[in-house]
Amino acid sequence: MSASAALESPEHLTPHDLVTYFRCPHELEILEAQRRSRIAGSPVQLRTPLGTVAARASPLSPPPLDGLEVVDGRLEIDPTDTLVYSDPAEAGLPILFATEQIRLDPPVGAGATLIDRGWGLSGRPDFVVQRPGGAIFPIEYKSTHLFRDYRGSHGRLFDTLQVIAECRLVQVAWGRRPAHGIVYYGDASGAGSREGYVRIPYSDAEERWLRQALVAIRSDVIRAPVPSERHCGGCPPNRDGLCRFAAAPYGAGRDRGEALPRPLY
Ligand code: SF4
């Protein structure tokens, strides 16, 4: 499928969908089938063929990492910065801004979902910050600690994808392209020793990668499983007993949450 064809009638995706697909395409397929089952009121068939064998890695290539900057320590917000958007549906966000720094931009600033109809993408960054000169960028908050080997196989490279997609949504909503986005790891234990943030550039290279990633996901009609103990242990479809490829039982002691519709293999 050509890039233009895929983008004319795109399967709707969110920044979090990119993260899910990057870990395991089959997880995204099951979650999407659950969503379609809920809408249809009856089980929807998974696209993954019965004879599919597990893959060793997601087919989605990692984003460019050239300008990515990993910074130890607390994220200090400049007092001249203004918070113009915050997601009210996201519980437990840290208080990073003084009251006088908060001027949410109507209508999107009060937590509307940011939508890019052209690219079939929507989502909600945790925060969007504006600098005095008009520069704008998203911040994604994670309650965990900064991973030392950020780019490694046990790091958090997948958070990078989410922020790149949020940069695109900010660009469409405000009409200004962010130069970067930030993912903030705000584990407050240890007197700040576990905190840190990653500054992720949003240049032509990241935008090109995002466009190609959306095309690649929509073109994938197999959505093969990529089982691993790390990911299967925290995978919601595994929690709900919906994946026959799981490499590990769902993590003991986790909240089982709401049981969702069961798609069909
Ligand atoms: S249980 Fe593992 S293989 Fe199955 S969908 Fe989840 S992450 Fe993928």
mmCIF file of N, CA, C and O in Angstrom, residues 40-124:
data_model
loop_
_atom_site.group_PDB
_atom_site.id
_atom_site.type_symbol
_atom_site.label_atom_id
_atom_site.label_comp_id
_atom_site.label_asym_id
_atom_site.label_seq_id
_atom_site.Cartn_x
_atom_site.Cartn_y
_atom_site.Cartn_z
ATOM 1 N N ALA A 40 -19.485 -3.475 17.941
ATOM 2 C CA ALA A 40 -20.372 -4.364 17.179
ATOM 3 C C ALA A 40 -21.350 -5.113 18.099
ATOM 4 O O ALA A 40 -22.397 -5.576 17.647
ATOM 5 N N GLY A 41 -20.990 -5.243 19.389
ATOM 6 C CA GLY A 41 -21.843 -6.004 20.308
ATOM 7 C C GLY A 41 -21.679 -7.500 20.147
ATOM 8 O O GLY A 41 -22.467 -8.277 20.691
ATOM 9 N N SER A 42 -20.697 -7.944 19.386
ATOM 10 C CA SER A 42 -20.423 -9.371 19.216
ATOM 11 C C SER A 42 -18.935 -9.539 18.911
ATOM 12 O O SER A 42 -18.275 -8.601 18.446
ATOM 13 N N PRO A 43 -18.387 -10.755 19.153
ATOM 14 C CA PRO A 43 -16.941 -10.945 18.965
ATOM 15 C C PRO A 43 -16.507 -10.693 17.525
ATOM 16 O O PRO A 43 -17.189 -11.073 16.578
ATOM 17 N N VAL A 44 -15.365 -10.034 17.405
ATOM 18 C CA VAL A 44 -14.788 -9.721 16.093
ATOM 19 C C VAL A 44 -13.557 -10.605 15.890
ATOM 20 O O VAL A 44 -12.774 -10.832 16.804
ATOM 21 N N GLN A 45 -13.399 -11.100 14.679
ATOM 22 C CA GLN A 45 -12.279 -11.980 14.335
ATOM 23 C C GLN A 45 -10.959 -11.216 14.328
ATOM 24 O O GLN A 45 -10.888 -10.116 13.770
ATOM 25 N N LEU A 46 -9.942 -11.797 14.937
ATOM 26 C CA LEU A 46 -8.600 -11.226 14.821
ATOM 27 C C LEU A 46 -8.075 -11.434 13.404
ATOM 28 O O LEU A 46 -8.369 -12.461 12.778
ATOM 29 N N ARG A 47 -7.250 -10.474 12.930
ATOM 30 C CA ARG A 47 -6.672 -10.620 11.596
ATOM 31 C C ARG A 47 -5.514 -11.612 11.585
ATOM 32 O O ARG A 47 -5.180 -12.177 10.559
ATOM 33 N N THR A 48 -4.876 -11.825 12.710
ATOM 34 C CA THR A 48 -3.701 -12.695 12.777
ATOM 35 C C THR A 48 -4.091 -14.117 12.380
ATOM 36 O O THR A 48 -4.911 -14.739 13.054
ATOM 37 N N PRO A 49 -3.510 -14.665 11.279
ATOM 38 C CA PRO A 49 -3.896 -16.015 10.838
ATOM 39 C C PRO A 49 -3.531 -17.069 11.886
ATOM 40 O O PRO A 49 -2.564 -16.900 12.639
ATOM 41 N N LEU A 50 -4.271 -18.164 11.889
ATOM 42 C CA LEU A 50 -4.061 -19.207 12.898
ATOM 43 C C LEU A 50 -2.646 -19.770 12.892
ATOM 44 O O LEU A 50 -2.094 -20.082 13.924
ATOM 45 N N GLY A 51 -2.056 -19.921 11.703
ATOM 46 C CA GLY A 51 -0.727 -20.533 11.627
ATOM 47 C C GLY A 51 0.423 -19.585 11.912
ATOM 48 O O GLY A 51 1.596 -19.961 11.748
ATOM 49 N N THR A 52 0.131 -18.378 12.333
ATOM 50 C CA THR A 52 1.195 -17.389 12.556
ATOM 51 C C THR A 52 2.157 -17.856 13.642
ATOM 52 O O THR A 52 1.737 -18.362 14.684
ATOM 53 N N VAL A 53 3.450 -17.706 13.366
ATOM 54 C CA VAL A 53 4.447 -18.037 14.396
ATOM 55 C C VAL A 53 4.932 -16.741 15.038
ATOM 56 O O VAL A 53 4.908 -15.668 14.428
ATOM 57 N N ALA A 54 5.371 -16.891 16.271
ATOM 58 C CA ALA A 54 5.823 -15.716 17.011
ATOM 59 C C ALA A 54 7.063 -15.114 16.362
ATOM 60 O O ALA A 54 7.903 -15.826 15.813
ATOM 61 N N ALA A 55 7.165 -13.805 16.426
ATOM 62 C CA ALA A 55 8.341 -13.090 15.906
ATOM 63 C C ALA A 55 9.277 -12.741 17.055
ATOM 64 O O ALA A 55 8.883 -12.733 18.215
ATOM 65 N N ARG A 56 10.535 -12.463 16.683
ATOM 66 C CA ARG A 56 11.520 -12.105 17.716
ATOM 67 C C ARG A 56 11.466 -10.623 18.052
ATOM 68 O O ARG A 56 11.910 -10.211 19.120
ATOM 69 N N ALA A 57 10.966 -9.807 17.122
ATOM 70 C CA ALA A 57 10.903 -8.363 17.362
ATOM 71 C C ALA A 57 9.801 -7.759 16.514
ATOM 72 O O ALA A 57 9.403 -8.318 15.497
ATOM 73 N N SER A 58 9.308 -6.635 16.939
ATOM 74 C CA SER A 58 8.306 -5.917 16.161
ATOM 75 C C SER A 58 8.919 -5.467 14.840
ATOM 76 O O SER A 58 10.095 -5.079 14.798
ATOM 77 N N PRO A 59 8.145 -5.474 13.756
ATOM 78 C CA PRO A 59 8.689 -4.996 12.483
ATOM 79 C C PRO A 59 8.880 -3.482 12.448
ATOM 80 O O PRO A 59 9.486 -2.969 11.503
ATOM 81 N N LEU A 60 8.379 -2.767 13.445
ATOM 82 C CA LEU A 60 8.504 -1.308 13.437
ATOM 83 C C LEU A 60 9.929 -0.893 13.801
ATOM 84 O O LEU A 60 10.442 -1.256 14.870
ATOM 85 N N SER A 61 10.546 -0.148 12.905
ATOM 86 C CA SER A 61 11.926 0.283 13.163
ATOM 87 C C SER A 61 11.919 1.364 14.240
ATOM 88 O O SER A 61 10.970 2.140 14.356
ATOM 89 N N PRO A 62 12.995 1.425 15.041
ATOM 90 C CA PRO A 62 13.047 2.462 16.070
ATOM 91 C C PRO A 62 13.165 3.844 15.445
ATOM 92 O O PRO A 62 13.634 3.975 14.313
ATOM 93 N N PRO A 63 12.731 4.864 16.163
ATOM 94 C CA PRO A 63 12.852 6.226 15.626
ATOM 95 C C PRO A 63 14.298 6.680 15.625
ATOM 96 O O PRO A 63 15.153 6.051 16.262
ATOM 97 N N PRO A 64 14.605 7.776 14.912
ATOM 98 C CA PRO A 64 15.970 8.304 14.951
ATOM 99 C C PRO A 64 16.328 8.706 16.380
ATOM 100 O O PRO A 64 15.493 9.242 17.098
ATOM 101 N N LEU A 65 17.571 8.447 16.766
ATOM 102 C CA LEU A 65 17.969 8.710 18.154
ATOM 103 C C LEU A 65 19.109 9.717 18.235
ATOM 104 O O LEU A 65 19.651 9.951 19.323
ATOM 105 N N ASP A 66 19.463 10.319 17.101
ATOM 106 C CA ASP A 66 20.666 11.150 17.053
ATOM 107 C C ASP A 66 20.690 12.260 18.095
ATOM 108 O O ASP A 66 21.637 12.422 18.831
ATOM 109 N N GLY A 67 19.621 13.016 18.175
ATOM 110 C CA GLY A 67 19.652 14.183 19.058
ATOM 111 C C GLY A 67 19.041 13.951 20.417
ATOM 112 O O GLY A 67 18.843 14.897 21.182
ATOM 113 N N LEU A 68 18.725 12.700 20.727
ATOM 114 C CA LEU A 68 18.042 12.391 21.992
ATOM 115 C C LEU A 68 18.977 12.658 23.172
ATOM 116 O O LEU A 68 20.134 12.267 23.165
ATOM 117 N N GLU A 69 18.468 13.360 24.197
ATOM 118 C CA GLU A 69 19.310 13.770 25.320
ATOM 119 C C GLU A 69 18.706 13.248 26.622
ATOM 120 O O GLU A 69 17.551 13.543 26.952
ATOM 121 N N VAL A 70 19.483 12.455 27.357
ATOM 122 C CA VAL A 70 19.037 11.894 28.636
ATOM 123 C C VAL A 70 19.645 12.728 29.759
ATOM 124 O O VAL A 70 20.867 12.915 29.804
ATOM 125 N N VAL A 71 18.790 13.220 30.663
ATOM 126 C CA VAL A 71 19.255 14.147 31.696
ATOM 127 C C VAL A 71 18.875 13.604 33.074
ATOM 128 O O VAL A 71 17.704 13.305 33.328
ATOM 129 N N ASP A 72 19.834 13.495 33.967
ATOM 130 C CA ASP A 72 19.585 13.085 35.351
ATOM 131 C C ASP A 72 18.984 14.230 36.133
ATOM 132 O O ASP A 72 19.328 15.384 35.909
ATOM 133 N N GLY A 73 18.130 13.897 37.091
ATOM 134 C CA GLY A 73 17.664 14.912 38.026
ATOM 135 C C GLY A 73 16.274 15.436 37.705
ATOM 136 O O GLY A 73 15.680 15.101 36.683
ATOM 137 N N ARG A 74 15.801 16.266 38.614
ATOM 138 C CA ARG A 74 14.426 16.784 38.537
ATOM 139 C C ARG A 74 14.255 17.689 37.310
ATOM 140 O O ARG A 74 15.186 18.406 36.927
ATOM 141 N N LEU A 75 13.071 17.653 36.726
ATOM 142 C CA LEU A 75 12.754 18.549 35.611
ATOM 143 C C LEU A 75 12.362 19.906 36.189
ATOM 144 O O LEU A 75 11.330 20.032 36.850
ATOM 145 N N GLU A 76 13.197 20.902 35.973
ATOM 146 C CA GLU A 76 12.909 22.249 36.474
ATOM 147 C C GLU A 76 12.191 23.034 35.379
ATOM 148 O O GLU A 76 12.719 23.183 34.275
ATOM 149 N N ILE A 77 11.031 23.535 35.705
ATOM 150 C CA ILE A 77 10.270 24.337 34.747
ATOM 151 C C ILE A 77 10.709 25.793 34.873
ATOM 152 O O ILE A 77 10.746 26.348 35.976
ATOM 153 N N ASP A 78 11.026 26.414 33.752
ATOM 154 C CA ASP A 78 11.428 27.819 33.775
ATOM 155 C C ASP A 78 10.230 28.666 34.230
ATOM 156 O O ASP A 78 9.106 28.468 33.744
ATOM 157 N N PRO A 79 10.453 29.623 35.149
ATOM 158 C CA PRO A 79 9.325 30.433 35.640
ATOM 159 C C PRO A 79 8.647 31.255 34.547
ATOM 160 O O PRO A 79 7.514 31.715 34.732
ATOM 161 N N THR A 80 9.326 31.450 33.402
ATOM 162 C CA THR A 80 8.686 32.215 32.315
ATOM 163 C C THR A 80 7.849 31.321 31.398
ATOM 164 O O THR A 80 7.186 31.821 30.488
ATOM 165 N N ASP A 81 7.900 30.017 31.609
ATOM 166 C CA ASP A 81 7.110 29.098 30.787
ATOM 167 C C ASP A 81 5.641 29.118 31.223
ATOM 168 O O ASP A 81 5.327 29.360 32.392
ATOM 169 N N THR A 82 4.771 28.827 30.290
ATOM 170 C CA THR A 82 3.331 28.810 30.564
ATOM 171 C C THR A 82 2.756 27.438 30.218
ATOM 172 O O THR A 82 3.076 26.876 29.164
ATOM 173 N N LEU A 83 1.922 26.926 31.126
ATOM 174 C CA LEU A 83 1.221 25.678 30.842
ATOM 175 C C LEU A 83 -0.033 26.025 30.044
ATOM 176 O O LEU A 83 -0.930 26.718 30.540
ATOM 177 N N VAL A 84 -0.110 25.560 28.787
ATOM 178 C CA VAL A 84 -1.253 25.908 27.930
ATOM 179 C C VAL A 84 -2.195 24.727 27.710
ATOM 180 O O VAL A 84 -3.260 24.880 27.120
ATOM 181 N N TYR A 85 -1.801 23.535 28.181
ATOM 182 C CA TYR A 85 -2.664 22.349 28.020
ATOM 183 C C TYR A 85 -2.318 21.363 29.114
ATOM 184 O O TYR A 85 -1.140 21.164 29.444
ATOM 185 N N SER A 86 -3.347 20.745 29.688
ATOM 186 C CA SER A 86 -3.135 19.677 30.655
ATOM 187 C C SER A 86 -4.260 18.673 30.505
ATOM 188 O O SER A 86 -5.398 19.051 30.223
ATOM 189 N N ASP A 87 -3.947 17.413 30.644
ATOM 190 C CA ASP A 87 -4.953 16.352 30.501
ATOM 191 C C ASP A 87 -5.617 16.103 31.852
ATOM 192 O O ASP A 87 -5.021 15.483 32.733
ATOM 193 N N PRO A 88 -6.875 16.554 32.050
ATOM 194 C CA PRO A 88 -7.525 16.408 33.353
ATOM 195 C C PRO A 88 -7.918 14.962 33.662
ATOM 196 O O PRO A 88 -8.175 14.621 34.814
ATOM 197 N N ALA A 89 -7.937 14.118 32.627
ATOM 198 C CA ALA A 89 -8.338 12.723 32.843
ATOM 199 C C ALA A 89 -7.184 11.886 33.377
ATOM 200 O O ALA A 89 -7.369 10.742 33.782
ATOM 201 N N GLU A 90 -5.994 12.432 33.370
ATOM 202 C CA GLU A 90 -4.808 11.689 33.804
ATOM 203 C C GLU A 90 -4.600 11.938 35.298
ATOM 204 O O GLU A 90 -4.227 13.029 35.713
ATOM 205 N N ALA A 91 -4.861 10.893 36.105
ATOM 206 C CA ALA A 91 -4.733 11.047 37.552
ATOM 207 C C ALA A 91 -3.262 10.998 37.953
ATOM 208 O O ALA A 91 -2.446 10.350 37.309
ATOM 209 N N GLY A 92 -2.918 11.733 39.006
ATOM 210 C CA GLY A 92 -1.589 11.619 39.594
ATOM 211 C C GLY A 92 -0.503 12.398 38.895
ATOM 212 O O GLY A 92 0.678 12.125 39.097
ATOM 213 N N LEU A 93 -0.879 13.384 38.076
ATOM 214 C CA LEU A 93 0.163 14.203 37.445
ATOM 215 C C LEU A 93 0.832 15.078 38.504
ATOM 216 O O LEU A 93 0.166 15.594 39.399
ATOM 217 N N PRO A 94 2.139 15.284 38.423
ATOM 218 C CA PRO A 94 2.816 16.123 39.417
ATOM 219 C C PRO A 94 2.471 17.605 39.212
ATOM 220 O O PRO A 94 2.065 18.009 38.120
ATOM 221 N N ILE A 95 2.641 18.376 40.282
ATOM 222 C CA ILE A 95 2.429 19.830 40.176
ATOM 223 C C ILE A 95 3.765 20.458 39.775
ATOM 224 O O ILE A 95 4.688 20.556 40.585
ATOM 225 N N LEU A 96 3.882 20.823 38.526
ATOM 226 C CA LEU A 96 5.137 21.360 37.996
ATOM 227 C C LEU A 96 5.077 22.871 37.795
ATOM 228 O O LEU A 96 6.110 23.515 37.622
ATOM 229 N N PHE A 97 3.857 23.423 37.803
ATOM 230 C CA PHE A 97 3.682 24.828 37.427
ATOM 231 C C PHE A 97 3.031 25.610 38.561
ATOM 232 O O PHE A 97 2.083 25.131 39.198
ATOM 233 N N ALA A 98 3.539 26.820 38.806
ATOM 234 C CA ALA A 98 2.879 27.714 39.764
ATOM 235 C C ALA A 98 1.552 28.176 39.164
ATOM 236 O O ALA A 98 1.373 28.164 37.933
ATOM 237 N N THR A 99 0.626 28.555 40.039
ATOM 238 C CA THR A 99 -0.712 28.933 39.575
ATOM 239 C C THR A 99 -0.643 30.015 38.493
ATOM 240 O O THR A 99 -1.377 29.973 37.495
ATOM 241 N N GLU A 100 0.254 30.987 38.689
ATOM 242 C CA GLU A 100 0.315 32.101 37.724
ATOM 243 C C GLU A 100 0.905 31.681 36.380
ATOM 244 O O GLU A 100 0.868 32.437 35.399
ATOM 245 N N GLN A 101 1.453 30.469 36.301
ATOM 246 C CA GLN A 101 1.993 29.977 35.021
ATOM 247 C C GLN A 101 0.935 29.227 34.213
ATOM 248 O O GLN A 101 1.219 28.791 33.099
ATOM 249 N N ILE A 102 -0.245 29.043 34.777
ATOM 250 C CA ILE A 102 -1.253 28.212 34.109
ATOM 251 C C ILE A 102 -2.243 29.102 33.353
ATOM 252 O O ILE A 102 -3.006 29.863 33.949
ATOM 253 N N ARG A 103 -2.187 29.031 32.034
ATOM 254 C CA ARG A 103 -3.153 29.761 31.193
ATOM 255 C C ARG A 103 -3.548 28.824 30.050
ATOM 256 O O ARG A 103 -2.953 28.847 28.961
ATOM 257 N N LEU A 104 -4.518 27.962 30.336
ATOM 258 C CA LEU A 104 -4.896 26.931 29.367
ATOM 259 C C LEU A 104 -5.539 27.574 28.140
ATOM 260 O O LEU A 104 -6.418 28.424 28.256
ATOM 261 N N ASP A 105 -5.067 27.169 26.960
ATOM 262 C CA ASP A 105 -5.551 27.735 25.700
ATOM 263 C C ASP A 105 -6.923 27.173 25.355
ATOM 264 O O ASP A 105 -7.056 25.978 25.081
ATOM 265 N N PRO A 106 -7.986 28.016 25.317
ATOM 266 C CA PRO A 106 -9.268 27.481 24.838
ATOM 267 C C PRO A 106 -9.203 27.278 23.324
ATOM 268 O O PRO A 106 -8.520 28.068 22.647
ATOM 269 N N PRO A 107 -9.915 26.281 22.734
ATOM 270 C CA PRO A 107 -10.706 25.283 23.448
ATOM 271 C C PRO A 107 -9.906 24.033 23.807
ATOM 272 O O PRO A 107 -10.365 23.217 24.576
ATOM 273 N N VAL A 108 -8.693 23.888 23.250
ATOM 274 C CA VAL A 108 -7.997 22.611 23.438
ATOM 275 C C VAL A 108 -7.326 22.505 24.793
ATOM 276 O O VAL A 108 -7.142 21.419 25.325
ATOM 277 N N GLY A 109 -6.967 23.632 25.404
ATOM 278 C CA GLY A 109 -6.132 23.597 26.603
ATOM 279 C C GLY A 109 -6.759 22.878 27.772
ATOM 280 O O GLY A 109 -6.063 22.339 28.625
ATOM 281 N N ALA A 110 -8.084 22.874 27.853
ATOM 282 C CA ALA A 110 -8.753 22.274 28.998
ATOM 283 C C ALA A 110 -8.854 20.763 28.881
ATOM 284 O O ALA A 110 -9.685 20.141 29.531
ATOM 285 N N GLY A 111 -8.057 20.158 28.048
ATOM 286 C CA GLY A 111 -7.999 18.703 28.040
ATOM 287 C C GLY A 111 -8.704 18.039 26.882
ATOM 288 O O GLY A 111 -8.958 16.833 26.903
ATOM 289 N N ALA A 112 -9.048 18.800 25.838
ATOM 290 C CA ALA A 112 -9.651 18.170 24.661
ATOM 291 C C ALA A 112 -8.652 17.194 24.048
ATOM 292 O O ALA A 112 -7.443 17.391 24.147
ATOM 293 N N THR A 113 -9.181 16.172 23.415
ATOM 294 C CA THR A 113 -8.302 15.262 22.679
ATOM 295 C C THR A 113 -7.759 15.993 21.457
ATOM 296 O O THR A 113 -8.506 16.623 20.718
ATOM 297 N N LEU A 114 -6.457 15.934 21.263
ATOM 298 C CA LEU A 114 -5.840 16.568 20.100
ATOM 299 C C LEU A 114 -5.993 15.624 18.912
ATOM 300 O O LEU A 114 -5.673 14.427 19.027
ATOM 301 N N ILE A 115 -6.455 16.151 17.799
ATOM 302 C CA ILE A 115 -6.781 15.292 16.644
ATOM 303 C C ILE A 115 -6.058 15.781 15.401
ATOM 304 O O ILE A 115 -6.114 16.971 15.073
ATOM 305 N N ASP A 116 -5.414 14.843 14.721
ATOM 306 C CA ASP A 116 -4.831 15.109 13.409
ATOM 307 C C ASP A 116 -5.622 14.254 12.413
ATOM 308 O O ASP A 116 -5.346 13.060 12.246
ATOM 309 N N ARG A 117 -6.628 14.867 11.789
ATOM 310 C CA ARG A 117 -7.500 14.087 10.897
ATOM 311 C C ARG A 117 -6.739 13.609 9.667
ATOM 312 O O ARG A 117 -6.994 12.528 9.150
ATOM 313 N N GLY A 118 -5.804 14.396 9.193
ATOM 314 C CA GLY A 118 -5.055 14.029 7.993
ATOM 315 C C GLY A 118 -4.256 12.754 8.187
ATOM 316 O O GLY A 118 -4.201 11.907 7.297
ATOM 317 N N TRP A 119 -3.656 12.603 9.339
ATOM 318 C CA TRP A 119 -2.820 11.433 9.601
ATOM 319 C C TRP A 119 -3.550 10.377 10.432
ATOM 320 O O TRP A 119 -2.974 9.341 10.772
ATOM 321 N N GLY A 120 -4.819 10.639 10.785
ATOM 322 C CA GLY A 120 -5.587 9.647 11.540
ATOM 323 C C GLY A 120 -5.008 9.358 12.906
ATOM 324 O O GLY A 120 -4.948 8.205 13.340
ATOM 325 N N LEU A 121 -4.619 10.417 13.590
ATOM 326 C CA LEU A 121 -3.914 10.280 14.859
ATOM 327 C C LEU A 121 -4.607 11.167 15.885
ATOM 328 O O LEU A 121 -5.025 12.278 15.566
ATOM 329 N N SER A 122 -4.755 10.674 17.102
ATOM 330 C CA SER A 122 -5.298 11.541 18.157
ATOM 331 C C SER A 122 -4.752 11.099 19.498
ATOM 332 O O SER A 122 -4.335 9.945 19.673
ATOM 333 N N GLY A 123 -4.762 12.008 20.453
ATOM 334 C CA GLY A 123 -4.275 11.657 21.784
ATOM 335 C C GLY A 123 -4.204 12.879 22.671
ATOM 336 O O GLY A 123 -4.554 13.996 22.265
ATOM 337 N N ARG A 124 -3.770 12.652 23.907
ATOM 338 C CA ARG A 124 -3.687 13.729 24.904
ATOM 339 C C ARG A 124 -2.323 13.692 25.572
ATOM 340 O O ARG A 124 -2.072 12.789 26.371
#
